[in-house]
Tab-separated table of C-alpha atoms in Angstrom:
chain	number	residue	atom	x	y	z
A	1	MET	CA	-254.464	87.084	54.855
A	2	HIS	CA	-257.004	89.823	55.720
A	3	LYS	CA	-258.825	88.267	58.656
A	4	ASP	CA	-261.393	91.037	59.224
A	5	LEU	CA	-262.332	91.629	55.592
A	6	GLU	CA	-261.590	89.791	52.388
A	7	ILE	CA	-262.384	91.679	49.208
A	8	THR	CA	-262.966	89.125	46.456
A	9	GLU	CA	-263.777	91.449	43.547
A	10	LYS	CA	-261.270	93.131	41.238
A	11	GLY	CA	-261.190	96.664	42.529
A	12	ILE	CA	-259.403	99.813	43.516
A	13	LEU	CA	-259.453	101.133	47.056
A	14	ILE	CA	-259.472	104.928	46.784
A	15	ARG	CA	-258.740	106.977	49.882
A	16	ILE	CA	-260.611	110.264	49.542
A	17	SER	CA	-259.527	111.617	52.924
A	18	LYS	CA	-258.687	115.120	51.653
A	19	LYS	CA	-262.113	115.438	50.018
A	20	TYR	CA	-264.060	113.708	52.793
A	21	LYS	CA	-266.651	115.702	54.739
A	22	GLU	CA	-269.119	114.392	57.290
A	23	ASN	CA	-272.661	114.327	55.928
A	24	MET	CA	-271.467	114.771	52.348
A	25	SER	CA	-274.074	114.106	49.678
A	26	ALA	CA	-274.065	110.906	47.638
A	27	GLU	CA	-273.154	112.951	44.548
A	28	TYR	CA	-270.223	114.648	46.299
A	29	LEU	CA	-268.946	111.265	47.535
A	30	TYR	CA	-269.152	109.777	44.038
A	31	GLU	CA	-267.331	112.732	42.475
A	32	ALA	CA	-264.648	112.703	45.176
A	33	THR	CA	-264.097	108.999	44.486
A	34	ARG	CA	-264.132	108.952	40.693
A	35	GLY	CA	-261.322	111.407	40.057
A	36	VAL	CA	-258.704	112.656	39.614
A	37	TRP	CA	-256.050	110.000	40.144
A	38	LYS	CA	-252.480	109.339	39.072
A	39	LEU	CA	-252.729	105.856	37.561
A	40	GLY	CA	-249.747	105.166	35.374
A	41	ASN	CA	-249.439	101.450	34.807
A	42	GLY	CA	-252.794	100.559	33.227
A	43	ARG	CA	-253.856	98.200	36.034
A	44	HIS	CA	-256.896	100.384	36.693
A	45	GLU	CA	-258.386	99.227	33.368
A	46	ASN	CA	-258.911	95.763	34.922
A	47	ALA	CA	-260.848	96.982	37.968
A	48	ASP	CA	-264.565	96.281	38.156
A	49	TYR	CA	-265.220	98.311	41.312
A	50	ALA	CA	-263.998	101.461	43.049
A	51	PHE	CA	-264.224	101.544	46.842
A	52	ALA	CA	-264.586	104.998	48.447
A	53	ILE	CA	-262.429	104.992	51.598
A	54	ALA	CA	-262.193	107.565	54.405
A	55	ASN	CA	-260.770	107.159	57.899
A	56	GLY	CA	-260.014	103.511	57.121
A	57	PHE	CA	-263.592	102.514	56.293
A	58	ILE	CA	-265.501	101.802	53.078
A	59	LEU	CA	-268.075	104.549	52.548
A	60	ASP	CA	-269.520	103.174	49.310
A	61	VAL	CA	-268.730	101.040	46.276
A	62	TYR	CA	-269.117	101.937	42.593
A	63	ARG	CA	-269.152	99.769	39.491
A	64	ILE	CA	-266.631	101.255	37.048
A	65	ASP	CA	-268.054	101.666	33.543
A	66	SER	CA	-265.195	103.524	31.804
A	67	TRP	CA	-261.956	105.469	32.349
A	68	HIS	CA	-261.168	108.901	30.892
A	69	PRO	CA	-258.414	111.524	31.013
A	70	ALA	CA	-259.006	113.847	33.976
A	71	GLY	CA	-261.258	116.811	33.273
A	72	THR	CA	-262.956	115.318	30.217
A	73	THR	CA	-266.252	114.383	31.886
A	74	HIS	CA	-268.754	116.578	33.729
A	75	TYR	CA	-268.543	117.201	37.488
A	76	ALA	CA	-271.312	118.981	39.388
A	77	THR	CA	-269.617	119.407	42.782
A	78	ARG	CA	-265.986	120.223	42.018
A	79	ASP	CA	-263.819	122.072	39.525
A	80	ASP	CA	-260.304	120.913	40.459
A	81	VAL	CA	-260.264	118.185	37.818
A	82	ASN	CA	-258.139	119.389	34.885
A	83	ILE	CA	-254.835	117.791	35.852
A	84	THR	CA	-252.641	116.498	33.043
A	85	GLY	CA	-251.685	112.846	33.287
A	86	ARG	CA	-254.471	111.912	35.690
A	87	LYS	CA	-257.534	109.711	35.206
A	88	GLU	CA	-261.181	109.656	36.251
A	89	PHE	CA	-263.885	107.044	35.894
A	90	LEU	CA	-267.572	107.055	35.152
A	91	GLY	CA	-269.681	104.517	36.983
A	92	THR	CA	-272.761	103.744	39.012
A	93	LEU	CA	-273.455	102.543	42.520
A	94	ALA	CA	-272.521	98.890	42.809
A	95	GLU	CA	-275.311	96.366	43.074
A	96	GLU	CA	-276.836	96.095	46.557
A	97	SER	CA	-275.282	92.674	47.241
A	98	ILE	CA	-271.780	94.161	46.788
A	99	ARG	CA	-272.537	97.288	48.811
A	100	ALA	CA	-274.049	95.251	51.668
A	101	LYS	CA	-270.922	93.097	51.787
A	102	TYR	CA	-268.469	96.006	52.091
A	103	VAL	CA	-269.937	99.374	53.167
A	104	GLY	CA	-268.916	100.261	56.712
A	105	LYS	CA	-266.081	97.719	56.865
A	106	SER	CA	-262.497	98.564	57.825
A	107	VAL	CA	-259.778	98.296	55.170
A	108	ASN	CA	-256.864	99.174	57.438
A	109	GLU	CA	-255.275	95.770	56.818
A	110	TYR	CA	-255.120	96.547	53.094
A	111	PHE	CA	-252.848	99.564	53.608
A	112	LYS	CA	-249.395	99.096	55.099
A	113	GLN	CA	-248.486	101.477	57.902
A	114	GLY	CA	-246.842	104.583	56.473
A	115	ASN	CA	-248.350	104.090	52.995
A	116	SER	CA	-249.613	107.475	51.840
A	117	ASN	CA	-250.662	106.434	48.323
A	118	PRO	CA	-254.429	106.984	48.060
A	119	ILE	CA	-254.761	104.068	45.600
A	120	ASN	CA	-254.542	100.343	46.339
A	121	TYR	CA	-255.302	97.695	43.723
A	122	ILE	CA	-257.081	94.535	44.897
A	123	ASN	CA	-257.092	91.226	42.967
A	124	ILE	CA	-255.624	92.852	39.856
């Protein structure tokens, strides 16, 4: 199906393109990835991992610990988080074996051409 990369974990691919900056700090990348997203159907609750995506590549992977309404947890690098009806997660960097498997890999095959939704559910 996806000949170049097969993601086997239950996860969410999150395109952070609008927040992406070259040489961004690890904290900024995490906060850009964890919120704030329009997730209406509850599928996100089944995800184990969030994949930070920019320019078609995986920048990093986070283990999702919990989901919260947007703006209800602390952010250090941004203040545009109080958006009604949106969600954010709290998590940690994924274990090294997961990160080594995915960071730097292309996910272009996981997004259909013309798809502008920043969220794509995998194995959920």
